[in-house]
Amino acid sequence: MNSWVNSAEILGSDLPLELSGTGNRRALLMDALRDAVRSGRLAPGARLPPYRSLAADLGLARNTVADAYAELVVEGWLAARQGSGTRVAERAVPVTPVHRPRTPDRPARPVHDLVQGQPDPSVFPRTAWLASARRALAAAPDEAFGPGDPHGRPELRRALAGYLARVRGVRASPERIVLCSGAAHALRLLADVVGGPWAAEEYGLPFHRELLASHGVGTRPVGVDADGARVDGLTRHDRAVLLTPAHQFPTGGPLHPARRAAVVDWARATGGLVVEDDYDGEFRYDRQPVGAVQGLDPEHVVLVGSVSKSLSPALRIGWMVLPQRLVGPVVDAKGEREQFSSATEQLTLADFVESGAYDKQVRRMRQRHRRRRDQLVAALERRAPHVRVTGIAAGLHAVVELPPGTERSAVRAAAWQGLAVEGLGDYLHPGAGDASGVAGTAHGGGAEVPVRDGLVVGYATPAEAAYPEALDALCRSLPPVTPPPAPPPPPAAP
């Protein structure tokens, strides 16, 4: 079946729009509009007719055309602005010559990065770090340049014991701290020593779950809501539970005090272990500091931390604050010598902490990230007031909640805008529901929790000059307000 419309209303010139085929009418219309944009027949900025007019011309239902417009806006082909109608996006798909066809599903190469998890490398404190390195090397004993102790350098363990007690409320002596190359290394060691199975928050890093699985430790999900992990879902069969109590990753929010007490009670009653990933406990903006769960019971909680967010992931320095009974087994699992973290970098970090330079850097980054967070919130309030932003009181990212069923198309639209960003569904445990983030429910310790659609937007990585453009690309990628359904036709006169 073929339907034609003279497109004089679209561009003021003769541009036929063909719907060919017998499939879904909305899909056929979207294909025809994409072809018109790709070929250049619909130029950037060209205004499309109101969806009611185009529906009448094509003999389609108005909702069919409205849905097609909305989907193409999400994909980045069209742009919708209140008061100016729907137009071809200014920075949409590049015009492709007929002899070099390009598939509409191929994203543009990312030029902006709003993926969570990495600070802007340009803000590393090079001068202060170099000063600490000079002091540390000058004061280092000769044995520091020999085979390394798998516990880690005592200078850094002492510095961390004092810092973590002061800033995070951790109760530990230097002897309970074992250094490692980061959170991933810590999880590998704990998996080997503790065994499985583990429970894990239904939203979390897939890399961590895959890492545990590669060491023979399976995970099962526990639900997450506004108060953090629903720890009433833990059982006696769980050997450990992996939590992010300071700021649930990635949905945001601290673990409720009652649940902190409850997870410690579970560990005491069952002999289980709480593994506390303290990945961004230092970055808070609109709330009082939240101490580590480890402070409630050092014999049943392992605190895992690193400098990957506060300084740089390139340093490869992390730590575990361990129950006394696990120190020996974890050190044995590391091996007879330190193979993972440079002794000179450990010495430098020890001086960096002791001199106060680390506190200064954290304060500096906290101010910077808060300013970035505020810019993100303001841009969304101005240009996409129909979306909700959550998880903004702390951390290095926010979650932009989306209408149901729009997450995947928003990620694709971002790719067309040259923006790298991830969907919330990418972090959902595969056992918790539909991992696409489009539908389904997640279970854990009670009632079902609906799986949400959203984007996990990291605001730490872009350089200062590039950040406004990244936010602009994000706003262009978001789904528009769903148009209201057309009113029913008036009843026919008798």
PDB file of C-alpha atoms in Angstrom, residues 255-467:
ATOM      1  CA  LEU A 255      21.109   3.654  53.978  1.00  0.00           C
ATOM      2  CA  HIS A 256      18.474   4.431  56.602  1.00  0.00           C
ATOM      3  CA  PRO A 257      19.732   4.263  60.240  1.00  0.00           C
ATOM      4  CA  ALA A 258      17.277   1.479  61.098  1.00  0.00           C
ATOM      5  CA  ARG A 259      18.548  -0.571  58.163  1.00  0.00           C
ATOM      6  CA  ARG A 260      22.166   0.051  59.189  1.00  0.00           C
ATOM      7  CA  ALA A 261      21.379  -1.435  62.569  1.00  0.00           C
ATOM      8  CA  ALA A 262      19.421  -4.268  60.971  1.00  0.00           C
ATOM      9  CA  VAL A 263      22.226  -5.331  58.619  1.00  0.00           C
ATOM     10  CA  VAL A 264      24.680  -5.423  61.515  1.00  0.00           C
ATOM     11  CA  ASP A 265      22.194  -7.539  63.499  1.00  0.00           C
ATOM     12  CA  TRP A 266      21.932  -9.907  60.518  1.00  0.00           C
ATOM     13  CA  ALA A 267      25.708 -10.253  60.332  1.00  0.00           C
ATOM     14  CA  ARG A 268      26.003 -10.980  64.060  1.00  0.00           C
ATOM     15  CA  ALA A 269      23.174 -13.505  64.035  1.00  0.00           C
ATOM     16  CA  THR A 270      24.320 -15.424  60.946  1.00  0.00           C
ATOM     17  CA  GLY A 271      28.091 -14.944  60.934  1.00  0.00           C
ATOM     18  CA  GLY A 272      27.718 -13.119  57.621  1.00  0.00           C
ATOM     19  CA  LEU A 273      29.893 -10.265  56.408  1.00  0.00           C
ATOM     20  CA  VAL A 274      28.869  -6.758  55.374  1.00  0.00           C
ATOM     21  CA  VAL A 275      31.090  -5.473  52.558  1.00  0.00           C
ATOM     22  CA  GLU A 276      30.768  -1.679  52.591  1.00  0.00           C
ATOM     23  CA  ASP A 277      31.811  -0.034  49.320  1.00  0.00           C
ATOM     24  CA  ASP A 278      32.590   3.532  50.399  1.00  0.00           C
ATOM     25  CA  TYR A 279      33.038   4.699  46.820  1.00  0.00           C
ATOM     26  CA  ASP A 280      32.040   8.364  47.238  1.00  0.00           C
ATOM     27  CA  GLY A 281      31.385   8.875  50.943  1.00  0.00           C
ATOM     28  CA  GLU A 282      33.489  12.053  50.889  1.00  0.00           C
ATOM     29  CA  PHE A 283      31.346  13.887  48.307  1.00  0.00           C
ATOM     30  CA  ARG A 284      28.214  15.244  49.959  1.00  0.00           C
ATOM     31  CA  TYR A 285      26.471  18.541  49.222  1.00  0.00           C
ATOM     32  CA  ASP A 286      23.079  18.999  50.865  1.00  0.00           C
ATOM     33  CA  ARG A 287      23.246  16.812  53.933  1.00  0.00           C
ATOM     34  CA  GLN A 288      25.292  16.139  57.037  1.00  0.00           C
ATOM     35  CA  PRO A 289      28.160  13.629  56.873  1.00  0.00           C
ATOM     36  CA  VAL A 290      27.087   9.994  57.029  1.00  0.00           C
ATOM     37  CA  GLY A 291      29.513   7.793  58.946  1.00  0.00           C
ATOM     38  CA  ALA A 292      30.595   4.358  57.808  1.00  0.00           C
ATOM     39  CA  VAL A 293      28.580   1.299  58.853  1.00  0.00           C
ATOM     40  CA  GLN A 294      31.941  -0.217  59.838  1.00  0.00           C
ATOM     41  CA  GLY A 295      31.921   2.002  62.920  1.00  0.00           C
ATOM     42  CA  LEU A 296      28.908   0.065  64.266  1.00  0.00           C
ATOM     43  CA  ASP A 297      30.684  -3.301  64.270  1.00  0.00           C
ATOM     44  CA  PRO A 298      34.286  -3.603  63.068  1.00  0.00           C
ATOM     45  CA  GLU A 299      34.199  -7.390  63.483  1.00  0.00           C
ATOM     46  CA  HIS A 300      31.389  -7.935  60.980  1.00  0.00           C
ATOM     47  CA  VAL A 301      31.931  -5.151  58.419  1.00  0.00           C
ATOM     48  CA  VAL A 302      34.671  -4.661  55.818  1.00  0.00           C
ATOM     49  CA  LEU A 303      35.123  -1.096  54.592  1.00  0.00           C
ATOM     50  CA  VAL A 304      36.441  -0.879  51.014  1.00  0.00           C
ATOM     51  CA  GLY A 305      37.727   2.426  49.658  1.00  0.00           C
ATOM     52  CA  SER A 306      40.103   3.931  47.109  1.00  0.00           C
ATOM     53  CA  VAL A 307      41.346   7.217  45.658  1.00  0.00           C
ATOM     54  CA  SER A 308      39.892   6.577  42.196  1.00  0.00           C
ATOM     55  CA  LYS A 309      37.162   9.243  42.634  1.00  0.00           C
ATOM     56  CA  SER A 310      38.949  11.700  44.915  1.00  0.00           C
ATOM     57  CA  LEU A 311      42.298  11.743  43.059  1.00  0.00           C
ATOM     58  CA  SER A 312      42.630   9.480  40.028  1.00  0.00           C
ATOM     59  CA  PRO A 313      41.947   5.873  39.016  1.00  0.00           C
ATOM     60  CA  ALA A 314      45.469   5.848  37.554  1.00  0.00           C
ATOM     61  CA  LEU A 315      47.009   5.676  41.039  1.00  0.00           C
ATOM     62  CA  ARG A 316      45.651   2.151  41.662  1.00  0.00           C
ATOM     63  CA  ILE A 317      45.593   2.482  45.448  1.00  0.00           C
ATOM     64  CA  GLY A 318      42.750   1.165  47.576  1.00  0.00           C
ATOM     65  CA  TRP A 319      42.256  -0.268  51.032  1.00  0.00           C
ATOM     66  CA  MET A 320      40.267  -2.704  53.105  1.00  0.00           C
ATOM     67  CA  VAL A 321      39.535  -2.143  56.789  1.00  0.00           C
ATOM     68  CA  LEU A 322      39.059  -5.728  57.936  1.00  0.00           C
ATOM     69  CA  PRO A 323      37.740  -7.671  60.924  1.00  0.00           C
ATOM     70  CA  GLN A 324      40.720  -9.077  62.814  1.00  0.00           C
ATOM     71  CA  ARG A 325      39.905 -12.646  61.803  1.00  0.00           C
ATOM     72  CA  LEU A 326      40.195 -11.822  58.088  1.00  0.00           C
ATOM     73  CA  VAL A 327      43.494  -9.910  58.073  1.00  0.00           C
ATOM     74  CA  GLY A 328      45.712 -13.012  57.886  1.00  0.00           C
ATOM     75  CA  PRO A 329      43.647 -14.840  55.237  1.00  0.00           C
ATOM     76  CA  VAL A 330      43.416 -11.738  53.024  1.00  0.00           C
ATOM     77  CA  VAL A 331      47.159 -11.087  53.269  1.00  0.00           C
ATOM     78  CA  ASP A 332      47.813 -14.745  52.416  1.00  0.00           C
ATOM     79  CA  ALA A 333      45.501 -14.426  49.409  1.00  0.00           C
ATOM     80  CA  LYS A 334      47.535 -11.450  48.168  1.00  0.00           C
ATOM     81  CA  GLY A 335      50.761 -13.477  48.188  1.00  0.00           C
ATOM     82  CA  GLU A 336      54.151 -13.158  49.828  1.00  0.00           C
ATOM     83  CA  ARG A 337      55.039  -9.832  48.207  1.00  0.00           C
ATOM     84  CA  GLU A 338      53.213  -6.682  47.181  1.00  0.00           C
ATOM     85  CA  GLN A 339      52.553  -7.063  43.458  1.00  0.00           C
ATOM     86  CA  PHE A 340      49.851  -4.520  42.836  1.00  0.00           C
ATOM     87  CA  SER A 341      50.514  -1.043  44.275  1.00  0.00           C
ATOM     88  CA  SER A 342      53.777   0.862  43.935  1.00  0.00           C
ATOM     89  CA  ALA A 343      55.557   1.458  47.241  1.00  0.00           C
ATOM     90  CA  THR A 344      56.628   4.929  46.128  1.00  0.00           C
ATOM     91  CA  GLU A 345      53.027   5.911  45.355  1.00  0.00           C
ATOM     92  CA  GLN A 346      51.908   4.530  48.710  1.00  0.00           C
ATOM     93  CA  LEU A 347      54.568   6.630  50.435  1.00  0.00           C
ATOM     94  CA  THR A 348      53.524   9.689  48.443  1.00  0.00           C
ATOM     95  CA  LEU A 349      49.857   9.218  49.334  1.00  0.00           C
ATOM     96  CA  ALA A 350      50.789   8.843  53.004  1.00  0.00           C
ATOM     97  CA  ASP A 351      52.491  12.245  52.927  1.00  0.00           C
ATOM     98  CA  PHE A 352      49.636  13.703  50.866  1.00  0.00           C
ATOM     99  CA  VAL A 353      47.177  12.675  53.603  1.00  0.00           C
ATOM    100  CA  GLU A 354      49.366  13.627  56.573  1.00  0.00           C
ATOM    101  CA  SER A 355      50.204  17.058  55.147  1.00  0.00           C
ATOM    102  CA  GLY A 356      46.537  17.995  54.736  1.00  0.00           C
ATOM    103  CA  ALA A 357      46.794  18.134  50.942  1.00  0.00           C
ATOM    104  CA  TYR A 358      44.267  15.308  50.591  1.00  0.00           C
ATOM    105  CA  ASP A 359      41.661  17.160  52.684  1.00  0.00           C
ATOM    106  CA  LYS A 360      42.262  20.272  50.602  1.00  0.00           C
ATOM    107  CA  GLN A 361      41.791  18.357  47.356  1.00  0.00           C
ATOM    108  CA  VAL A 362      38.567  16.735  48.585  1.00  0.00           C
ATOM    109  CA  ARG A 363      37.159  20.129  49.583  1.00  0.00           C
ATOM    110  CA  ARG A 364      38.134  21.557  46.199  1.00  0.00           C
ATOM    111  CA  MET A 365      36.487  18.700  44.318  1.00  0.00           C
ATOM    112  CA  ARG A 366      33.406  18.823  46.527  1.00  0.00           C
ATOM    113  CA  GLN A 367      32.870  22.470  45.569  1.00  0.00           C
ATOM    114  CA  ARG A 368      33.491  21.732  41.899  1.00  0.00           C
ATOM    115  CA  HIS A 369      31.136  18.758  41.793  1.00  0.00           C
ATOM    116  CA  ARG A 370      28.430  20.672  43.645  1.00  0.00           C
ATOM    117  CA  ARG A 371      28.657  23.460  41.078  1.00  0.00           C
ATOM    118  CA  ARG A 372      28.425  20.882  38.274  1.00  0.00           C
ATOM    119  CA  ARG A 373      25.443  19.250  39.977  1.00  0.00           C
ATOM    120  CA  ASP A 374      23.686  22.613  40.273  1.00  0.00           C
ATOM    121  CA  GLN A 375      24.290  23.350  36.577  1.00  0.00           C
ATOM    122  CA  LEU A 376      22.754  19.992  35.638  1.00  0.00           C
ATOM    123  CA  VAL A 377      19.682  20.545  37.791  1.00  0.00           C
ATOM    124  CA  ALA A 378      19.201  24.095  36.508  1.00  0.00           C
ATOM    125  CA  ALA A 379      19.490  23.026  32.861  1.00  0.00           C
ATOM    126  CA  LEU A 380      16.898  20.299  33.318  1.00  0.00           C
ATOM    127  CA  GLU A 381      14.526  22.578  35.220  1.00  0.00           C
ATOM    128  CA  ARG A 382      14.758  25.102  32.404  1.00  0.00           C
ATOM    129  CA  ARG A 383      14.591  22.823  29.384  1.00  0.00           C
ATOM    130  CA  ALA A 384      13.002  19.575  30.582  1.00  0.00           C
ATOM    131  CA  PRO A 385      10.827  20.365  33.612  1.00  0.00           C
ATOM    132  CA  HIS A 386       8.812  17.213  32.993  1.00  0.00           C
ATOM    133  CA  VAL A 387      11.682  14.930  34.112  1.00  0.00           C
ATOM    134  CA  ARG A 388      12.713  14.308  37.720  1.00  0.00           C
ATOM    135  CA  VAL A 389      16.309  14.340  38.968  1.00  0.00           C
ATOM    136  CA  THR A 390      17.209  12.179  41.977  1.00  0.00           C
ATOM    137  CA  GLY A 391      20.279  11.139  43.938  1.00  0.00           C
ATOM    138  CA  ILE A 392      21.706  14.653  43.929  1.00  0.00           C
ATOM    139  CA  ALA A 393      22.602  15.120  47.612  1.00  0.00           C
ATOM    140  CA  ALA A 394      25.971  13.415  47.196  1.00  0.00           C
ATOM    141  CA  GLY A 395      28.188  11.573  44.735  1.00  0.00           C
ATOM    142  CA  LEU A 396      29.446  12.280  41.225  1.00  0.00           C
ATOM    143  CA  HIS A 397      26.294  11.562  39.247  1.00  0.00           C
ATOM    144  CA  ALA A 398      22.523  11.981  39.252  1.00  0.00           C
ATOM    145  CA  VAL A 399      19.659   9.886  37.944  1.00  0.00           C
ATOM    146  CA  VAL A 400      17.324  11.550  35.450  1.00  0.00           C
ATOM    147  CA  GLU A 401      14.067   9.628  35.720  1.00  0.00           C
ATOM    148  CA  LEU A 402      12.217   9.123  32.426  1.00  0.00           C
ATOM    149  CA  PRO A 403       8.698   8.148  31.381  1.00  0.00           C
ATOM    150  CA  PRO A 404       8.176   4.382  31.230  1.00  0.00           C
ATOM    151  CA  GLY A 405       9.464   2.781  28.053  1.00  0.00           C
ATOM    152  CA  THR A 406      11.724   5.649  26.940  1.00  0.00           C
ATOM    153  CA  GLU A 407      15.124   4.766  28.429  1.00  0.00           C
ATOM    154  CA  ARG A 408      16.606   2.845  25.491  1.00  0.00           C
ATOM    155  CA  SER A 409      15.423   5.375  22.933  1.00  0.00           C
ATOM    156  CA  ALA A 410      16.866   8.206  25.064  1.00  0.00           C
ATOM    157  CA  VAL A 411      20.259   6.481  25.146  1.00  0.00           C
ATOM    158  CA  ARG A 412      20.130   6.079  21.362  1.00  0.00           C
ATOM    159  CA  ALA A 413      19.132   9.708  20.966  1.00  0.00           C
ATOM    160  CA  ALA A 414      22.081  10.739  23.133  1.00  0.00           C
ATOM    161  CA  ALA A 415      24.414   8.747  20.895  1.00  0.00           C
ATOM    162  CA  TRP A 416      23.081  10.622  17.863  1.00  0.00           C
ATOM    163  CA  GLN A 417      23.798  13.854  19.723  1.00  0.00           C
ATOM    164  CA  GLY A 418      27.400  12.749  20.232  1.00  0.00           C
ATOM    165  CA  LEU A 419      26.838  12.111  23.938  1.00  0.00           C
ATOM    166  CA  ALA A 420      27.974   9.080  25.936  1.00  0.00           C
ATOM    167  CA  VAL A 421      25.555   8.363  28.785  1.00  0.00           C
ATOM    168  CA  GLU A 422      24.169   5.186  30.333  1.00  0.00           C
ATOM    169  CA  GLY A 423      20.693   3.980  31.150  1.00  0.00           C
ATOM    170  CA  LEU A 424      19.656   3.075  34.678  1.00  0.00           C
ATOM    171  CA  GLY A 425      18.661  -0.357  33.415  1.00  0.00           C
ATOM    172  CA  ASP A 426      22.327  -1.067  32.622  1.00  0.00           C
ATOM    173  CA  TYR A 427      22.942  -1.311  36.373  1.00  0.00           C
ATOM    174  CA  LEU A 428      20.017  -3.561  37.256  1.00  0.00           C
ATOM    175  CA  HIS A 429      20.869  -7.034  38.523  1.00  0.00           C
ATOM    176  CA  PRO A 430      19.772  -9.572  35.894  1.00  0.00           C
ATOM    177  CA  GLY A 431      17.897 -11.505  38.571  1.00  0.00           C
ATOM    178  CA  ALA A 432      15.873  -8.477  39.658  1.00  0.00           C
ATOM    179  CA  GLY A 433      13.591  -8.041  36.667  1.00  0.00           C
ATOM    180  CA  ASP A 434      13.771  -6.892  33.079  1.00  0.00           C
ATOM    181  CA  ALA A 435      17.383  -5.690  32.750  1.00  0.00           C
ATOM    182  CA  SER A 436      16.432  -3.423  29.874  1.00  0.00           C
ATOM    183  CA  GLY A 437      14.936  -1.046  32.374  1.00  0.00           C
ATOM    184  CA  VAL A 438      11.753  -0.818  30.323  1.00  0.00           C
ATOM    185  CA  ALA A 439       9.442  -3.044  32.279  1.00  0.00           C
ATOM    186  CA  GLY A 440       9.324  -5.561  35.058  1.00  0.00           C
ATOM    187  CA  THR A 441       9.666  -5.606  38.825  1.00  0.00           C
ATOM    188  CA  ALA A 442      12.487  -6.222  41.229  1.00  0.00           C
ATOM    189  CA  HIS A 443      12.067  -8.251  44.364  1.00  0.00           C
ATOM    190  CA  GLY A 444      13.748  -8.190  47.735  1.00  0.00           C
ATOM    191  CA  GLY A 445      12.490  -8.410  51.266  1.00  0.00           C
ATOM    192  CA  GLY A 446       8.847  -7.547  50.773  1.00  0.00           C
ATOM    193  CA  ALA A 447       6.658  -5.884  48.207  1.00  0.00           C
ATOM    194  CA  GLU A 448       7.636  -5.648  44.585  1.00  0.00           C
ATOM    195  CA  VAL A 449       9.630  -2.574  43.567  1.00  0.00           C
ATOM    196  CA  PRO A 450       8.927  -1.272  40.051  1.00  0.00           C
ATOM    197  CA  VAL A 451      11.881  -1.126  37.728  1.00  0.00           C
ATOM    198  CA  ARG A 452      12.475   2.484  36.723  1.00  0.00           C
ATOM    199  CA  ASP A 453      13.509   4.110  33.474  1.00  0.00           C
ATOM    200  CA  GLY A 454      16.239   6.703  33.699  1.00  0.00           C
ATOM    201  CA  LEU A 455      19.659   7.965  32.694  1.00  0.00           C
ATOM    202  CA  VAL A 456      22.680   7.807  34.991  1.00  0.00           C
ATOM    203  CA  VAL A 457      24.336  11.157  34.318  1.00  0.00           C
ATOM    204  CA  GLY A 458      27.905  11.630  35.507  1.00  0.00           C
ATOM    205  CA  TYR A 459      28.901  15.267  35.894  1.00  0.00           C
ATOM    206  CA  ALA A 460      32.534  14.911  36.996  1.00  0.00           C
ATOM    207  CA  THR A 461      34.337  13.965  33.778  1.00  0.00           C
ATOM    208  CA  PRO A 462      33.897  16.762  31.178  1.00  0.00           C
ATOM    209  CA  ALA A 463      36.376  19.598  31.071  1.00  0.00           C
ATOM    210  CA  GLU A 464      35.016  22.923  32.290  1.00  0.00           C
ATOM    211  CA  ALA A 465      34.619  24.420  28.804  1.00  0.00           C
ATOM    212  CA  ALA A 466      32.897  21.303  27.419  1.00  0.00           C
ATOM    213  CA  TYR A 467      30.351  20.835  30.203  1.00  0.00           C
TER     214      TYR A 467
END
